[in-house]
Coordinates of C-alpha atoms in Angstrom, one line a residue:
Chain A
X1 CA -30.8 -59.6 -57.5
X2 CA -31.1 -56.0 -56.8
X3 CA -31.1 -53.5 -59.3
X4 CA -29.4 -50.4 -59.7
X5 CA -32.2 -48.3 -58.5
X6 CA -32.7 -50.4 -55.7
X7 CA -29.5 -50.5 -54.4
X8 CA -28.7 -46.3 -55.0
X9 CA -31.9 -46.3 -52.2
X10 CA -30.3 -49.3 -50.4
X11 CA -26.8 -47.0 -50.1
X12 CA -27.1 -45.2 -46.8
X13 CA -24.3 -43.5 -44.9
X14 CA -22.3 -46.7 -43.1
X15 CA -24.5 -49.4 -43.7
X16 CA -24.6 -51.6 -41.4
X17 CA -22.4 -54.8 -40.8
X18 CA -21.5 -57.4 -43.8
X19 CA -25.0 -58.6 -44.9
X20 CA -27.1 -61.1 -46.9
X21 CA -29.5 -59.2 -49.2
X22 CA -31.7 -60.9 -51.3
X23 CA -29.8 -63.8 -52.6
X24 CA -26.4 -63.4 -53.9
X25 CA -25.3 -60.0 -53.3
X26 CA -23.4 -59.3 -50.2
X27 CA -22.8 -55.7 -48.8
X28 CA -18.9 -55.4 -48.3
X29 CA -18.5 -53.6 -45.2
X30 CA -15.1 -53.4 -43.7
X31 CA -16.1 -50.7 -41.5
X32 CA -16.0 -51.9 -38.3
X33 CA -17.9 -49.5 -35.2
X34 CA -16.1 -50.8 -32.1
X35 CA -12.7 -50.2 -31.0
X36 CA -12.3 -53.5 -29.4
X37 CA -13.8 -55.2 -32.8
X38 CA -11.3 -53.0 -34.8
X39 CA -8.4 -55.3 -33.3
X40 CA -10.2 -58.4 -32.5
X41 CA -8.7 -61.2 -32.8
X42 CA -4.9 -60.3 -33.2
X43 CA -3.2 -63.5 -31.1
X44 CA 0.2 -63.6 -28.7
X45 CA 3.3 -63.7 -30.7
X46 CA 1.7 -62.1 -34.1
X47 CA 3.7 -60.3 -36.5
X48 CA 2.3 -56.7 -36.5
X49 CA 3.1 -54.1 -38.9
X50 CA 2.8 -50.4 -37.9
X51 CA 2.7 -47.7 -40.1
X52 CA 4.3 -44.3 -39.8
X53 CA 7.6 -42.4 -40.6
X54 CA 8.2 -40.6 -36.8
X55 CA 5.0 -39.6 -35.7
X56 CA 3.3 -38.7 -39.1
X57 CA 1.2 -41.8 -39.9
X58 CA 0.7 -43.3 -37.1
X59 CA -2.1 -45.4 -36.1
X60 CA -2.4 -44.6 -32.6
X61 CA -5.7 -45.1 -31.6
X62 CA -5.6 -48.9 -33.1
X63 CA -1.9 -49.3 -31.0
X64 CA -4.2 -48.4 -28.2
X65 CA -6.8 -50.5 -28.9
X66 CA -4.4 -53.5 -29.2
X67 CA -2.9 -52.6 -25.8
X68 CA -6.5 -53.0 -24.8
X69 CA -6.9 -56.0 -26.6
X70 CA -4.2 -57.6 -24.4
X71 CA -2.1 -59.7 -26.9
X72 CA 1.6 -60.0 -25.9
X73 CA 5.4 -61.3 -27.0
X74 CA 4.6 -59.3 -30.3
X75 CA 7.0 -58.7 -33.1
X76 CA 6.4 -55.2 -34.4
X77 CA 7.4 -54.2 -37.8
X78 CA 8.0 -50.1 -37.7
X79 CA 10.4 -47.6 -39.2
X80 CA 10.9 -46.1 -35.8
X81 CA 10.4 -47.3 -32.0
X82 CA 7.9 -45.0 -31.0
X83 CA 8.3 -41.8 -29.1
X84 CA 7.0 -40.4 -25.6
X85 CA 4.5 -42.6 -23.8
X86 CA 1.5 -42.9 -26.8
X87 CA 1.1 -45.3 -29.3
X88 CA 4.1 -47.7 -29.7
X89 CA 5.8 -46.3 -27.0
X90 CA 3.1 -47.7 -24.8
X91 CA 2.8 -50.8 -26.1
X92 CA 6.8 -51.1 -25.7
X93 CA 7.0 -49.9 -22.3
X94 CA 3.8 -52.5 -21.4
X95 CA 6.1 -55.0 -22.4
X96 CA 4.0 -56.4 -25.4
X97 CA 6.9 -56.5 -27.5
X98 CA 9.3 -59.3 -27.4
X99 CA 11.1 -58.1 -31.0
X100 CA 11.3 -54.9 -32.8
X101 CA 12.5 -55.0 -36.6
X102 CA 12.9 -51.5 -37.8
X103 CA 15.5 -49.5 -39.6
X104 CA 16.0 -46.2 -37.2
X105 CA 14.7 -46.9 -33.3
X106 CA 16.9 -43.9 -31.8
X107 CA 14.9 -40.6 -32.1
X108 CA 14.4 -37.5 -29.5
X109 CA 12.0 -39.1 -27.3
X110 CA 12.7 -42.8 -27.9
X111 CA 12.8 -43.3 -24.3
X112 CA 10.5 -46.8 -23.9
X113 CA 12.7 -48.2 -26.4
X114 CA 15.9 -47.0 -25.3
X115 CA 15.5 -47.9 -22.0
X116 CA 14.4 -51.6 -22.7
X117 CA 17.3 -51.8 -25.5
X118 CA 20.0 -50.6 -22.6
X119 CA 18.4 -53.4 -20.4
X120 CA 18.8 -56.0 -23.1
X121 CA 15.3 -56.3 -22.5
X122 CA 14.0 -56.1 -26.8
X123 CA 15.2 -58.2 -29.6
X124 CA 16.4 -55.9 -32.1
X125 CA 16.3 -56.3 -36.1
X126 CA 17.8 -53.5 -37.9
X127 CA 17.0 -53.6 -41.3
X128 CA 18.1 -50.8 -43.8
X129 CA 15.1 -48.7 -45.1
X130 CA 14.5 -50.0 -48.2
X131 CA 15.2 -53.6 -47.8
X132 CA 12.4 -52.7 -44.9
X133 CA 10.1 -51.6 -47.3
X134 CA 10.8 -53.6 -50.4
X135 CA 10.7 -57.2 -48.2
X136 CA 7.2 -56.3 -47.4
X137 CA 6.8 -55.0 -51.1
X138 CA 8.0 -58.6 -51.9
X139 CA 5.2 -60.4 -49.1
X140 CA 2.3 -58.3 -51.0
X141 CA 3.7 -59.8 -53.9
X142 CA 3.7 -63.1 -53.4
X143 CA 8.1 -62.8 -54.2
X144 CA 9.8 -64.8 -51.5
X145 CA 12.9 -63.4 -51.5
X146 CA 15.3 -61.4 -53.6
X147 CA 18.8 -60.1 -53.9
X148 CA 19.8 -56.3 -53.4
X149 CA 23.4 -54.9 -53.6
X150 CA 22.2 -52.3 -50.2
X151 CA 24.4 -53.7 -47.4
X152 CA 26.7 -55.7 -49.4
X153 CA 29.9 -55.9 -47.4
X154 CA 28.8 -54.5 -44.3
X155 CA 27.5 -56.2 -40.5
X156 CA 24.1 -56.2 -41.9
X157 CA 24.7 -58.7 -44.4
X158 CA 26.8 -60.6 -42.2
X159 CA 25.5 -64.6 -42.4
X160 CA 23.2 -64.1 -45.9
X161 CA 23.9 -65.8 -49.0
X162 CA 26.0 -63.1 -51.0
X163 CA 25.8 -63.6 -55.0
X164 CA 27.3 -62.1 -57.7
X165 CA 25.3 -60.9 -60.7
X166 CA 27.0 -59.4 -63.6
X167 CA 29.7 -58.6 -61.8
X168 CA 28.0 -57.4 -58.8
X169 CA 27.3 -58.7 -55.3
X170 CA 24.0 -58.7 -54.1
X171 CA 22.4 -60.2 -50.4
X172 CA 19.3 -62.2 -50.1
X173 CA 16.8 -60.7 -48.2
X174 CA 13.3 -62.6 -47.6
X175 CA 10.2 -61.3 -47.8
X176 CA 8.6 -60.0 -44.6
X177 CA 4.9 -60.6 -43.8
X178 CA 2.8 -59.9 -41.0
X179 CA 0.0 -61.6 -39.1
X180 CA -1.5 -57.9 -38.8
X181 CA -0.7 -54.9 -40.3
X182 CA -2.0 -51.3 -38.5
X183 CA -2.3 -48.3 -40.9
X184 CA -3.4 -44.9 -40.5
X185 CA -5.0 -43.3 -43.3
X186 CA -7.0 -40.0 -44.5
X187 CA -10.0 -41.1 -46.1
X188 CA -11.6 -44.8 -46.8
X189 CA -14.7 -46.3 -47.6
X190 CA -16.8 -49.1 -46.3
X191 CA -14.8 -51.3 -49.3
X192 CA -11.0 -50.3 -47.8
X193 CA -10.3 -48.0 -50.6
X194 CA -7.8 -45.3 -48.8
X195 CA -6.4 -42.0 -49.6
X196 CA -3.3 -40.7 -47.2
X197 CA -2.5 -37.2 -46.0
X198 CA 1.4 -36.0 -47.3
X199 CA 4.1 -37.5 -46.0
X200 CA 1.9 -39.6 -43.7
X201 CA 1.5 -41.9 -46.5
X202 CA 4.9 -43.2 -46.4
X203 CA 5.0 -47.1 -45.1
X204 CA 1.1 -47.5 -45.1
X205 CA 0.5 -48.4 -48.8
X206 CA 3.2 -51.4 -49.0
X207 CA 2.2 -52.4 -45.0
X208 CA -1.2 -52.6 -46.2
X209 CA -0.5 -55.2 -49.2
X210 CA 2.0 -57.4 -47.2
X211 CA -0.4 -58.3 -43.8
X212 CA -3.2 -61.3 -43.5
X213 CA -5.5 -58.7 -41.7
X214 CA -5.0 -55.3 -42.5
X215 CA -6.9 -52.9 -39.9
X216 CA -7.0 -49.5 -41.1
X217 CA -7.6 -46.3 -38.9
X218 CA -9.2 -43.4 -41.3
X219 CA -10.1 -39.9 -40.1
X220 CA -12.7 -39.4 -42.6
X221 CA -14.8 -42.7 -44.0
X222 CA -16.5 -41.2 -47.2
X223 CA -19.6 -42.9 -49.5
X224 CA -18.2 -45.6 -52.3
X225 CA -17.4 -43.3 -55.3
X226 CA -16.7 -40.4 -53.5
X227 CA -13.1 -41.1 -53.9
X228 CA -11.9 -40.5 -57.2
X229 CA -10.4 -43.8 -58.6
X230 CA -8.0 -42.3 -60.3
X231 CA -6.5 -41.4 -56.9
X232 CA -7.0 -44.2 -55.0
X233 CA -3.6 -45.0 -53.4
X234 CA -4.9 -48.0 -51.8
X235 CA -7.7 -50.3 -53.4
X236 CA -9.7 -51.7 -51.1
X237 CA -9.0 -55.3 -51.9
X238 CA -5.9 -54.9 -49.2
X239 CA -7.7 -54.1 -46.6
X240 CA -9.8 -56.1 -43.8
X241 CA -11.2 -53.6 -41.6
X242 CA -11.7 -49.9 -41.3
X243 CA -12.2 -48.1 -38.1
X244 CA -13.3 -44.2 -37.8
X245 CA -10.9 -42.3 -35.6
X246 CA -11.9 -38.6 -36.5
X247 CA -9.0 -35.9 -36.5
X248 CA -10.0 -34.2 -32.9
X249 CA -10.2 -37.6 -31.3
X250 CA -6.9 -38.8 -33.2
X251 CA -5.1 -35.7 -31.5
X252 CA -6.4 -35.9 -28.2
Chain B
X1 CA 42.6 -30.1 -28.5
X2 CA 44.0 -31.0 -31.1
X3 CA 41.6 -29.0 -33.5
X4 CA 41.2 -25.9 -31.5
X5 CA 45.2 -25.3 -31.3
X6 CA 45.4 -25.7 -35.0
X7 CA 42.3 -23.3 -36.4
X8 CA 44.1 -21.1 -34.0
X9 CA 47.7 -21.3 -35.2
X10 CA 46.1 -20.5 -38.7
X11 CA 43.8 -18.2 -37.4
X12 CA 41.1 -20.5 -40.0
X13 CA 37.5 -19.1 -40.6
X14 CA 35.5 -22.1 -39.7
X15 CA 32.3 -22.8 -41.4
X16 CA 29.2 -22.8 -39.1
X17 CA 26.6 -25.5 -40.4
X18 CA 24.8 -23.8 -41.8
X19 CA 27.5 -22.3 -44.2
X20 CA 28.3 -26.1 -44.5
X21 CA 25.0 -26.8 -45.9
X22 CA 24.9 -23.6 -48.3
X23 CA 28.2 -24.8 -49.5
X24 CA 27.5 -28.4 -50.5
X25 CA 23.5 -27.0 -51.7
X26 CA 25.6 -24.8 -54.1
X27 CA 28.1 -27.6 -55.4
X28 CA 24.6 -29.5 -57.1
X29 CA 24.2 -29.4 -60.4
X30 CA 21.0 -28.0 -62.2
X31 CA 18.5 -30.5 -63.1
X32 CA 19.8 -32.8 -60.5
X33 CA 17.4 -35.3 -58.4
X34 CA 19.0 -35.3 -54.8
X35 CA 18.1 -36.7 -51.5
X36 CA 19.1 -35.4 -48.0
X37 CA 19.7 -37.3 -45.6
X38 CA 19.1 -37.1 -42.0
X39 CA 20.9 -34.8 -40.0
X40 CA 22.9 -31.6 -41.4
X41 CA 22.0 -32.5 -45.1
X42 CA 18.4 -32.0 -44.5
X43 CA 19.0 -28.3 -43.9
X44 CA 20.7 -28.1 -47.3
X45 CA 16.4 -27.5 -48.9
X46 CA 16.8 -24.0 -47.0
X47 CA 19.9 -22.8 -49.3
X48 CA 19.6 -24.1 -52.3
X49 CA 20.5 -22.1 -55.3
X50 CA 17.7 -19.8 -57.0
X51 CA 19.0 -20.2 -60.4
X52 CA 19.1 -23.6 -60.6
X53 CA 15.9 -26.5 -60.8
X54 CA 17.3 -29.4 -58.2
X55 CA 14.8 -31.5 -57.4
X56 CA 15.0 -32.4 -53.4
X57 CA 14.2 -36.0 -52.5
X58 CA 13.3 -37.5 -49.0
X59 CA 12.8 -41.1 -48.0
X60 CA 9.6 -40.7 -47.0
X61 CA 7.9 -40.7 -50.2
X62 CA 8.4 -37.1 -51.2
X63 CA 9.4 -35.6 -54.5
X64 CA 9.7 -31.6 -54.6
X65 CA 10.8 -30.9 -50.7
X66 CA 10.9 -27.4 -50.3
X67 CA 12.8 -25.0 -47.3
X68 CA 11.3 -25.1 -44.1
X69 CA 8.0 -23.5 -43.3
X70 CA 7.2 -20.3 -41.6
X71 CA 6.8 -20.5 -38.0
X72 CA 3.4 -20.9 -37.3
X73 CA 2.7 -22.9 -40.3
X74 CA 4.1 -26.4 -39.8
X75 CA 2.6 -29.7 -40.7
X76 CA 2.9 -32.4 -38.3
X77 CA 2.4 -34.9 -42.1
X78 CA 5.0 -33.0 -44.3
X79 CA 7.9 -33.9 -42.3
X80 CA 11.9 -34.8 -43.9
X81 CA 14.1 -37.5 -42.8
X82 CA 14.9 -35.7 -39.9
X83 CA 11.5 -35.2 -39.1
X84 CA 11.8 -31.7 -39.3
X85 CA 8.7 -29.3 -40.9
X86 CA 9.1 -28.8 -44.3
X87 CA 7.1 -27.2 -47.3
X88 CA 6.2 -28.7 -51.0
X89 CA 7.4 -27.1 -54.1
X90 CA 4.7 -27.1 -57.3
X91 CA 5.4 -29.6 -59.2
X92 CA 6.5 -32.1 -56.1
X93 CA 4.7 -35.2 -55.2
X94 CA 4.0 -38.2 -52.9
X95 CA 4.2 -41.5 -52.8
X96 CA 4.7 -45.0 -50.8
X97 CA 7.5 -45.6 -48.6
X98 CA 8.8 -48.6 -51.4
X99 CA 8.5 -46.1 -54.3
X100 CA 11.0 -44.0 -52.4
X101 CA 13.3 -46.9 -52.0
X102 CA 12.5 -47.7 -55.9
X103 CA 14.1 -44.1 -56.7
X104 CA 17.0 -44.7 -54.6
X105 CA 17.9 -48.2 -55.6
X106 CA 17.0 -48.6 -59.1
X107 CA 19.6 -46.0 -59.6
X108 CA 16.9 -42.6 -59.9
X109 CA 18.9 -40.6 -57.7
X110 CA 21.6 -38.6 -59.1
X111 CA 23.0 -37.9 -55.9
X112 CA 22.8 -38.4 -51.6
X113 CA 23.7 -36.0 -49.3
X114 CA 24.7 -37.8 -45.9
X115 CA 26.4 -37.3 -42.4
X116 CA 29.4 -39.3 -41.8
X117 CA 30.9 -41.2 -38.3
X118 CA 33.9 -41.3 -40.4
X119 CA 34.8 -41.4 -44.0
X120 CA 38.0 -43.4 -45.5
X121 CA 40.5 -42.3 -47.8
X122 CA 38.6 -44.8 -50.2
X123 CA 35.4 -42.6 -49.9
X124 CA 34.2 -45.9 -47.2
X125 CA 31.6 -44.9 -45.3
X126 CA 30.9 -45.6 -41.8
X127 CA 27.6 -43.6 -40.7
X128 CA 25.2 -46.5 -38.7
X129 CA 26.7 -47.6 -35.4
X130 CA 29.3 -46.7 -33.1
X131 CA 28.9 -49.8 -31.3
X132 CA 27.5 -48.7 -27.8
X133 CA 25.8 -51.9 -26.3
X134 CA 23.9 -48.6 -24.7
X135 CA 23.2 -46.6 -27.8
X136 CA 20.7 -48.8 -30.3
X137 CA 22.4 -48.2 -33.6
X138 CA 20.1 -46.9 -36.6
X139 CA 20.5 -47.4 -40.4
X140 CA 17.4 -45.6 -42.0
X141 CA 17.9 -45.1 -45.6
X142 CA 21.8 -44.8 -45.9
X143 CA 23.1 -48.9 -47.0
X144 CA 20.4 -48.0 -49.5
X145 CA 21.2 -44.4 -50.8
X146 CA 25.2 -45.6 -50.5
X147 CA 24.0 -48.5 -52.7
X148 CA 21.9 -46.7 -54.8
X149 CA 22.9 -43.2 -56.1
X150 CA 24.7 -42.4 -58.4
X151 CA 27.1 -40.4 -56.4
X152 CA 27.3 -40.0 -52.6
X153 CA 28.7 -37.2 -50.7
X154 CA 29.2 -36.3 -46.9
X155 CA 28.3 -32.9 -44.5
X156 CA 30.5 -33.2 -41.5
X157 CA 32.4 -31.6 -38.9
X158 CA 36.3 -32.0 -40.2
X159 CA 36.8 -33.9 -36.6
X160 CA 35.1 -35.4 -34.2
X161 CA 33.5 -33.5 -30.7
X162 CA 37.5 -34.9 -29.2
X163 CA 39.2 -33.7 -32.0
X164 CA 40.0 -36.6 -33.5
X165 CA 39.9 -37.1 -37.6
X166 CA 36.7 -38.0 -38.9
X167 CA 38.5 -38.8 -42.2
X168 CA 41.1 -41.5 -41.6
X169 CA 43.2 -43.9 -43.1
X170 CA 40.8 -46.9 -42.4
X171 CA 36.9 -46.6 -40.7
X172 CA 37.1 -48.1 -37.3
X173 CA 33.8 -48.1 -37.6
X174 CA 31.6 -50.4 -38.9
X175 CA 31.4 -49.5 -43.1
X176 CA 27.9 -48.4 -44.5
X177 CA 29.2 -49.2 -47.8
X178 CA 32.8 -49.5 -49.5
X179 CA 34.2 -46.6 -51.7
X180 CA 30.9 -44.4 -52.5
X181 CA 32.1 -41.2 -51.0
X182 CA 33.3 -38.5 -53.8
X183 CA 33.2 -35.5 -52.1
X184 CA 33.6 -33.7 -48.8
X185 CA 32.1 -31.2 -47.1
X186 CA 33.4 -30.0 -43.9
X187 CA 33.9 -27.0 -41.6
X188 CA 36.8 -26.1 -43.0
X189 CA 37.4 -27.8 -46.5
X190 CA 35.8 -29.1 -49.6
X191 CA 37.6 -32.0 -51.0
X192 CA 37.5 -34.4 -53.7
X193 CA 37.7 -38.6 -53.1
X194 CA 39.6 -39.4 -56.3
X195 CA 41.8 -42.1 -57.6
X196 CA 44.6 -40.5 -56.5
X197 CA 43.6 -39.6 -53.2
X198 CA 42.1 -36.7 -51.6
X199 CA 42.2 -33.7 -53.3
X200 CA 41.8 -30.7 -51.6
X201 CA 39.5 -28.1 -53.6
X202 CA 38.6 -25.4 -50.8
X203 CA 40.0 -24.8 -47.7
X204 CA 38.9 -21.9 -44.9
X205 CA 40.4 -18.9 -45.0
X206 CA 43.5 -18.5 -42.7
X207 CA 44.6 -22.4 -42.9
X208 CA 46.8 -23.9 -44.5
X209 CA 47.6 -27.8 -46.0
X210 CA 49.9 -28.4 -43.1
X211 CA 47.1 -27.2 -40.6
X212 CA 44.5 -29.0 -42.5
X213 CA 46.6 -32.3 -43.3
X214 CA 47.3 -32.3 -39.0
X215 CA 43.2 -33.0 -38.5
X216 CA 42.9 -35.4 -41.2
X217 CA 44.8 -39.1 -41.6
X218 CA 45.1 -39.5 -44.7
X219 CA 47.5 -37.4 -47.5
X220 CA 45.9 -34.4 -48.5
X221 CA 47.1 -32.9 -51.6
X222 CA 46.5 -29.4 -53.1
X223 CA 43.9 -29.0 -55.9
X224 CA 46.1 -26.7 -58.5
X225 CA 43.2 -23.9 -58.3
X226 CA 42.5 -24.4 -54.5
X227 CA 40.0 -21.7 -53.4
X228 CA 39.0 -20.0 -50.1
X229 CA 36.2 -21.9 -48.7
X230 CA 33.7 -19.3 -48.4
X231 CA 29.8 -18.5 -48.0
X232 CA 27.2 -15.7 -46.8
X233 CA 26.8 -15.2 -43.1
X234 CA 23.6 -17.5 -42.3

């Protein structure tokens, strides 16, 4: 075993790769140093979940990397359908995407989608915002399903069980889980705990619970500790791999 | 059209948007927690009354949202529902996309601000999808604020680009929710969704109920103190 001392001098900056020290112990390392490693893996017709709220929190450079990585008749889980020609716009207009479930796809700039939507060319889910969120709450959760009075009555709960409660109706939603989710974050270290910037938090926290592989983009990757645990938004045990995209490269 | 002849005939002081969102800003009461929704209510944070603590929420995991920012000083990551630049108040916060559902559907929001396709005589509101095989619809956050908060009311042009009454008898469109609308804000009135029907609180200066009652289907009637629908040049 290694003691305390041992392993402070052990500690360097990024240590390298998931390792087998001295018997037991095991370096966690979710930092991964490849782009094509960050996304590895990620098969034809996954579930992926993509973070961001417009453009803030979006993981570009890991949409890019998963263009790249070539997997195709996607389903992608985001609150909007991308914008311009970066990031899920590409990946859209590559035809990657077989299915989009999202809550709000028209936006200035939504071209890629709109175009493929007009052409009946993209499956289309709409989802109200929080029974978005909340179904991938439920898949972190391990909560199948669960009823929710929001669009009770309207198209959107046309063909769901409908019950009433204490004298209210609610729909059955079920949870929502991806293969893969992509999230874009502030800060993490080499065990996945993350801190987000603003309002570029929004989806990534619940997104990162609710995926089997959870691939984080981080602008900064700090040393274990040098986050504060009482502000950790995202512990670490949510998340698979972490790959360094620094601010200059993210806005390239 | 229809709405051009009768502002005309009454010679009514129409609202700009702006004056819309001052209006319906300035109808909150203090100590309220309030989200704005996409569109026209978002503007609301940039008039909001100085003598009053309202709490501005967005659905985007923010707490505290503030009036726009000085050019020059945006943030691409503090962004509203619009996702338009905005600022932080002290004391406001962030937080996970579900927590910001949590507020709005465990019944922490006092009120919504949202836009309106149309809005029935009920207080139904239709606000997702007009049903253009061309035009992808989008829901966002308003099934869940309609569900949600405690009280809902609409910013809206009083009719539609055409001319045609946005607040009508029935939605032809397809309903966000049933009977969650309580109040109105438009261009040229405020008015109350009550159980007796739409009450008419404020109505620009130079109309009258017959001019107003010709741009909207269902019966109007006269609040006993109507005012003059009014607000600063902005």
């Amino acid at each position: 075993m290694l003691d305390g001392a041992a392993w402070q001098r052990h500690k360097g900056p990024l240590i390298v790769q998931l390792q087998y020290i001295w018997g037991s112990v095991v370096a966690i390392n979710k930092i991964v140093e490849a782009r094509a490693d960050a996304v590895s893996g990620v098969k034809d017709g996954s579930t992926v979940l993509i973070s961001g709220f417009g453009a803030a929190g979006v993981p570009t450079d890991l949409i890019h990397a998963l263009l790249d990585q070539g997997a195709r008749d996607l389903t992608v889980v985001s609150n909007n359908a991308g914008t311009g020609d970066r990031g899920l716009a590409a990946l859209l207009k590559e035809g990657r995407v077989r299915r989009i479930v999202c809550s709000y796809p028209r936006s200035a700039g939504s071209v890629a989608f709109d175009e493929l939507y007009a052409a009946g060319k993209i499956e289309l889910e709409l989802v109200p915002q929080g029974t978005l969120s909340e179904r991938m709450r439920a898949a972190g959760a391990g909560i199948p399903a669960f009823y929710t009075p929001t669009s009770v009555g309207t198209q959107l709960a046309e063909g769901k069980e409908v019950r009433e409660i204490d004298g209210r109706e609610y729909v059955l939603e079920y949870a929502l889980k991806g293969d893969v989710a992509l999230v874009q974050a502030e800060k993490a270290d080499r065990w996945g705990n993350l801190v987000y910037n603003k309002s570029a938090r929004n989806f990534g926290p619940v997104m990162a619970t609710a995926a089997d592989l959870t691939i984080v983009e981080a602008r900064q990757i700090v040393e274990l500790g040098e986050i504060d645990p009482e502000i950790v938004v995202t512990p670490g045990v949510f998340v698979d791999r972490v790959f360094h995209v620094p601010a200059v490269a993210a806005a390239a | 059209m229809a709405m051009e002849a009768a502002v005309q005939d009454n010679a009514a002081k129409k609202m700009t948007r702006n004056q819309v969102a001052w209006r319906a800003a300035n109808e909150i009461p203090d100590g309220s927690y309030v989200n704005l929704g996409i569109g026209l209510p978002t503007t609301c944070a940039n008039f909001m009354p100085e003598d009053r603590e309202i709490v501005l929420h967005s659905e985007n995991g923010i707490l505290g949202v503030g009036p726009a920012p000085e050019p020059g000083t945006e943030d691409p990551e503090l962004i509203n529902a619009s996702k338009d630049p905005i600022t932080l108040v002290p004391g406001g916060s962030f937080f996970v996309h579900s927590d910001a559902f949590v507020m709005i559907r465990g019944g922490h929001i006092d009120l919504a601000l949202l836009g309106a396709f149309e809005i029935s005589e009920k207080g139904d509101l239709a606000n997702w999808t007009t049903e253009n095989p061309k035009f992808p619809p989008g829901v966002g956050g308003a099934m869940d604020l309609a569900a949600g908060a405690k009280q809902v009311w609409v910013l809206t042009d009083h009719v539609t680009r055409k001319g045609a009454p946005k607040i009508v008898n029935s939605c032809s469109y397809p309903l966000t929710a049933k009977q969650v609308v309580t109040k109105i804000f438009t261009d040229l009135a405020v008015i109350d969704v009550t159980d007796k029907g739409l009450v008419v609180r404020e109505m620009a200066e130079g109309l009258t109920l017959a001019g107003l009652q010709e741009l909207t289907e269902p019966e109007l009637t006269l609040a006993p103190d109507c005012g003059i629908l009014s607000a600063p040049v902005l």
